[in-house]
C-alpha positions as MATLAB code, in Angstrom:
seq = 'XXXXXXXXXXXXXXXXXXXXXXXXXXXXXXXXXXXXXXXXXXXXXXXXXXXXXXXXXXXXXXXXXXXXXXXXXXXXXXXXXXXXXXXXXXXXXXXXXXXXXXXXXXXXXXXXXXXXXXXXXXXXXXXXXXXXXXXXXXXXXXXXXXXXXXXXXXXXXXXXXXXXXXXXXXXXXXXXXXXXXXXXXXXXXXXXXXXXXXXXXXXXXXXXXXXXXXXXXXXXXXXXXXXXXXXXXXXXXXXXXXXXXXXXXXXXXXXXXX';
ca = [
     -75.897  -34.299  -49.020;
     -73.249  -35.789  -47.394;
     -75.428  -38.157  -45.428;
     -77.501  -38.803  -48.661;
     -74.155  -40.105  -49.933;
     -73.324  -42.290  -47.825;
     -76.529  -44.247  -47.679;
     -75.766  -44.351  -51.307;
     -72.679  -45.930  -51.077;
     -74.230  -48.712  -49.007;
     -75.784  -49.585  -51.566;
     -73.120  -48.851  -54.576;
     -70.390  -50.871  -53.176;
     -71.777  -54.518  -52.575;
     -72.945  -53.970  -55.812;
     -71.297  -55.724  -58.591;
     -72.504  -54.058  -61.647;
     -71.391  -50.872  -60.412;
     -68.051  -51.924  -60.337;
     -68.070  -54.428  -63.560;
     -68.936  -50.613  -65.323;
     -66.432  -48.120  -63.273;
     -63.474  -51.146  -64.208;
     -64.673  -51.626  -67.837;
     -64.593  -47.300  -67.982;
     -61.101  -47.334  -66.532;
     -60.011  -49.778  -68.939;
     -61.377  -48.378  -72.086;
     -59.941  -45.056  -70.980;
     -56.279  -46.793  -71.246;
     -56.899  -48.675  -74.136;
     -58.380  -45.734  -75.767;
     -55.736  -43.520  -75.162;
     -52.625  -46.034  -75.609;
     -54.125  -47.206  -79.338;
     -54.422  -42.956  -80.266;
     -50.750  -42.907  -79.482;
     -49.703  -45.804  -81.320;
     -51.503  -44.412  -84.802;
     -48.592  -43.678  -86.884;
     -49.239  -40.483  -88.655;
     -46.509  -39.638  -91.670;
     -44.533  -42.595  -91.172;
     -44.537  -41.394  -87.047;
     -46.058  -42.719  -84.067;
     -48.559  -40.376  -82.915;
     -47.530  -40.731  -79.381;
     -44.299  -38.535  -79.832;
     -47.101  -35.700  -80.235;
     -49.955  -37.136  -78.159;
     -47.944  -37.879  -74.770;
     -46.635  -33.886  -75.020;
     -46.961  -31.363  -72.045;
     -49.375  -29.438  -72.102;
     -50.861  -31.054  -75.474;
     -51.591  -34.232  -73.959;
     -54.160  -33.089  -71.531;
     -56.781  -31.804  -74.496;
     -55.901  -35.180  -76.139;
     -56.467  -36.607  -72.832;
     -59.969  -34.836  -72.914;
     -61.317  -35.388  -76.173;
     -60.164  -39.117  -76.416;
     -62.170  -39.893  -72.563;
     -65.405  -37.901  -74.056;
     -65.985  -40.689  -76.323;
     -66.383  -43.124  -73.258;
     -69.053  -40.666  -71.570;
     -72.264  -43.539  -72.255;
     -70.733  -45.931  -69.785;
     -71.476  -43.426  -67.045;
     -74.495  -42.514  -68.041;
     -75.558  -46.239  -68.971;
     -74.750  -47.356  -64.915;
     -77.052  -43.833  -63.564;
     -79.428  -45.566  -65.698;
     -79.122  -49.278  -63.902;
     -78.637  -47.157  -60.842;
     -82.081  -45.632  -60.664;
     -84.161  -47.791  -62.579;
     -82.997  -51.044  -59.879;
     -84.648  -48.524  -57.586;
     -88.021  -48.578  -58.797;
     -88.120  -52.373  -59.744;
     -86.996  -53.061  -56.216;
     -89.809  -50.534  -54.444;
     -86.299  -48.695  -52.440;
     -87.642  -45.031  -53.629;
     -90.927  -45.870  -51.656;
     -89.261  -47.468  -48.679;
     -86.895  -44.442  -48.445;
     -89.800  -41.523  -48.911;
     -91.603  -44.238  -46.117;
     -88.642  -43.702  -44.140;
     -89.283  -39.936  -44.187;
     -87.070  -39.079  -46.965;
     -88.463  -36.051  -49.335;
     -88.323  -36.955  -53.383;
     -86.028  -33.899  -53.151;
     -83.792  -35.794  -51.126;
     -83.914  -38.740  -53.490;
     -82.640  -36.849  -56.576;
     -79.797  -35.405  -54.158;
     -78.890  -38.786  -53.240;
     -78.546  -39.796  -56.973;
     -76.790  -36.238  -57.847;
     -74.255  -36.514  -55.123;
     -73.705  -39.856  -56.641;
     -73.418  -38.223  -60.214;
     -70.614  -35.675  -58.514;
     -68.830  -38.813  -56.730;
     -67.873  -40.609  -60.154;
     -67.488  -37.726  -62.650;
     -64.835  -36.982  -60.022;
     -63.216  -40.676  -59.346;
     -63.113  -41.001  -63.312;
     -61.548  -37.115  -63.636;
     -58.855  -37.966  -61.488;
     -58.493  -41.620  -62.976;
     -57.948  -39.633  -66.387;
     -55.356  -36.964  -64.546;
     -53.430  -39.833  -63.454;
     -53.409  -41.901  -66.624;
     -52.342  -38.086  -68.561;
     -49.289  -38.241  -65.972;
     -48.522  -41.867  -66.582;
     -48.498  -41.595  -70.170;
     -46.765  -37.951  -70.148;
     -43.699  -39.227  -68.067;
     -43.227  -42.735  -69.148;
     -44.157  -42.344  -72.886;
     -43.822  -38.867  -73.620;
     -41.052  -36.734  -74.915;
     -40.864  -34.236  -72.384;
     -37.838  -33.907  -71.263;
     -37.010  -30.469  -69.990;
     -40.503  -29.780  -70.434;
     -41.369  -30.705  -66.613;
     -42.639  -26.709  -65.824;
     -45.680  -27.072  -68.370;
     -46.890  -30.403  -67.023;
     -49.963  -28.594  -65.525;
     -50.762  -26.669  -67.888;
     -54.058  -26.920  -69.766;
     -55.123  -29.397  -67.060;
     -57.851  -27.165  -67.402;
     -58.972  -29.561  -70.364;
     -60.078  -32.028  -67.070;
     -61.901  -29.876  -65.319;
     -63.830  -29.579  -68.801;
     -64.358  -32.956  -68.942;
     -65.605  -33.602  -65.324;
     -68.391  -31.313  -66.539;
     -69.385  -32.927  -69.486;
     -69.199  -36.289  -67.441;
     -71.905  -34.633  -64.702;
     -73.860  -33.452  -67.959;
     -74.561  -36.932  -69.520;
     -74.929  -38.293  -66.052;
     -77.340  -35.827  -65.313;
     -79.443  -36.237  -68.720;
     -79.187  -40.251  -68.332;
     -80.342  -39.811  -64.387;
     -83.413  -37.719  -66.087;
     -84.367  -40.392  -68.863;
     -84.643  -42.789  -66.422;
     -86.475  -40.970  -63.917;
     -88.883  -40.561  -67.155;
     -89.354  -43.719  -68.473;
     -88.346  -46.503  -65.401;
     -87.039  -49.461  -67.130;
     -83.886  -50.036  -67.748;
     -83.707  -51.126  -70.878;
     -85.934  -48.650  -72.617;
     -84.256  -45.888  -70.373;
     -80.310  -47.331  -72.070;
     -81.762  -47.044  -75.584;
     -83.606  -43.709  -75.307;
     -80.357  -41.951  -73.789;
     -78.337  -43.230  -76.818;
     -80.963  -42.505  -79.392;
     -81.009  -39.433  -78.258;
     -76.750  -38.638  -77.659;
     -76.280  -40.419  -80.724;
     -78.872  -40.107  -83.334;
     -81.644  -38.010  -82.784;
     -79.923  -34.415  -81.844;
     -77.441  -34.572  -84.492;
     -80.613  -35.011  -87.050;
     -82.340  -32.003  -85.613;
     -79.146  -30.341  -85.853;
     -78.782  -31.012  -89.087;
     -82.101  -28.624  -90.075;
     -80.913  -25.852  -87.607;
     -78.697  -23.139  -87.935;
     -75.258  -23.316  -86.328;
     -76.058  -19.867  -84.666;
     -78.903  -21.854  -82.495;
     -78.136  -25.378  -82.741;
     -74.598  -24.803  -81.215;
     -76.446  -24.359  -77.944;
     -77.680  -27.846  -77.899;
     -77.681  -30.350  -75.043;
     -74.949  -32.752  -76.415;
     -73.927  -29.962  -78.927;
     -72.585  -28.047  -75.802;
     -71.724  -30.958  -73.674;
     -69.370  -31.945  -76.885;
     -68.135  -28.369  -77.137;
     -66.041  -29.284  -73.510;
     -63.238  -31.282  -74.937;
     -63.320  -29.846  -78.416;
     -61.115  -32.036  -80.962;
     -57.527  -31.014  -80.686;
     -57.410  -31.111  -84.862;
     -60.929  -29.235  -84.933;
     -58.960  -27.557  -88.243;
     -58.921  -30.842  -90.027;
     -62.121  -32.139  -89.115;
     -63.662  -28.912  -90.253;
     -62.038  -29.415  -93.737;
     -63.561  -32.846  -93.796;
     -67.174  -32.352  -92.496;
     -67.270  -28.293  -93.445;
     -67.026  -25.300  -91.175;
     -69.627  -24.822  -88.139;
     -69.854  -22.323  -85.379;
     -69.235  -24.122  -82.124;
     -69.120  -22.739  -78.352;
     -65.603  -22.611  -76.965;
     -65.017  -24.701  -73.399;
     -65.365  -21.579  -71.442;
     -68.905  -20.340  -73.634;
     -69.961  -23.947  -72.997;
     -69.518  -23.843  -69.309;
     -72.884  -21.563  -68.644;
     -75.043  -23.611  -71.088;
     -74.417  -27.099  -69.716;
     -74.391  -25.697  -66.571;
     -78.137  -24.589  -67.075;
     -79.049  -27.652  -68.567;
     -77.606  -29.653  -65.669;
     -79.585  -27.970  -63.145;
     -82.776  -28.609  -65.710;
     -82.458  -32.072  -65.980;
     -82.151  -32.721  -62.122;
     -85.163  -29.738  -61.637;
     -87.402  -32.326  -64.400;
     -86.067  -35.177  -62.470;
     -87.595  -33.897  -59.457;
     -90.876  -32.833  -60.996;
     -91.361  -36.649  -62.352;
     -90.583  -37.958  -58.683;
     -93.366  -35.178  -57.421;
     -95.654  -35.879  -59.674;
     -95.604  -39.569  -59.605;
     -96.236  -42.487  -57.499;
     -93.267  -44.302  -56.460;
];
């Protein structure tokens, strides 16, 4: 895979859209996070609370989930510039498998859920130190970090479901607006008409149950109680639906002409 990747890369860094997203994602991801701590709450700025060992890092978490469609929106760009520009046929040509070609785009997937991860761990430490109260708190500065690992997950999970729609349906555009019609809209309506004992193991339903809200108590006051997977029950499911979205991707490549 390794090899895969770097023939990747060749063609990821001279690449300016890749890099007009990854910035954008990295700047959101501040912006996001500084405007959350700057909510005053009870006459307070939230950021007393929010910039808190260990509390910050499932702030942290939650907060960067709600940036997850830029990701998936550049796999998208990513693999639909491949069929408009004939590469995936020059690269099976070049005695590549279509096995190979999903690796390529997986090890891809893997290389910026990690880059933004540890974007995210260093913004947590930024904010922590500089704008957080935590003095004498230095020994719990790791703790939860856990909350990141989370999030890398959920990151390869939309990655891996955009990298399938547009495997499925080739054009870009179409691709963009199916994966948010369907993150967006369409689950939460089926949702909706199924019971929380079934529904809760969902796609984006389990992908969201990662970085779980740190209020989850006051939002489930507002919208009503629901039965939701913990991180750790969510890990297996999204897991399994991971490896299912790059095993489809792979059965559209086989069955298909490039």
């Amino acid at each position: 895979m390794t090899s895969l990747l770097r023939i990747e890369l060749r063609k990821l860094l001279p690449y300016s859209t890749f890099w007009v997203l990854l910035v954008l994602q990295c700047f959101l991801l501040f912006v996001f996070f500084y405007a959350r701590g700057n909510v005053m709450v009870n006459g307070q700025m939230a950021g007393a609370e929010l910039y808190q060992f260990p509390k910050l890092w499932m702030h942290l978490a939650y907060v960067s989930s709600f940036l997850n469609l830029i990701p998936g929106i550049l796999i998208i760009i990513l693999v639909s510039d491949e069929y408009a520009f004939r590469t995936l046929r020059q690269q099976v040509i070049d005695g590549f498998s279509r096995a190979n070609l999903v690796q390529a785009k997986y090890s891809v997937i893997l290389l910026l859920a990690a880059l933004i991860a540890v974007y995210v761990v260093f913004l947590g430490l930024g904010f922590g130190l500089f704008y957080g109260n935590n003095t004498g708190n230095e020994t719990s500065m790791f703790t939860n970090v856990q909350a990141i690992f989370y999030y890398l997950v959920q990151l390869v999970g939309y990655m891996s479901l955009a990298m399938f729609i547009a495997f499925l349906v080739r054009k870009t555009g179409l691709a963009i607006m199916l994966f948010m019609a369907y993150t967006l809209v369409v689950e939460r309506l089926i949702q909706w008409k199924t019971p929380d004992g079934i529904d809760q193991y969902f796609p984006m339903k389990s992908l969201g149950a990662l970085t779980p809200n740190p209020h989850a108590e006051v939002e489930q006051l507002i919208l009503g109680a629901s039965e939701v997977l913990t991180p750790i029950q969510a890990l297996m499911p999204v897991v399994l639906y991971v490896t299912l979205f790059c095993f489809l991707s792979y059965q559209l490549l086989r069955s298909r002409d490039l």
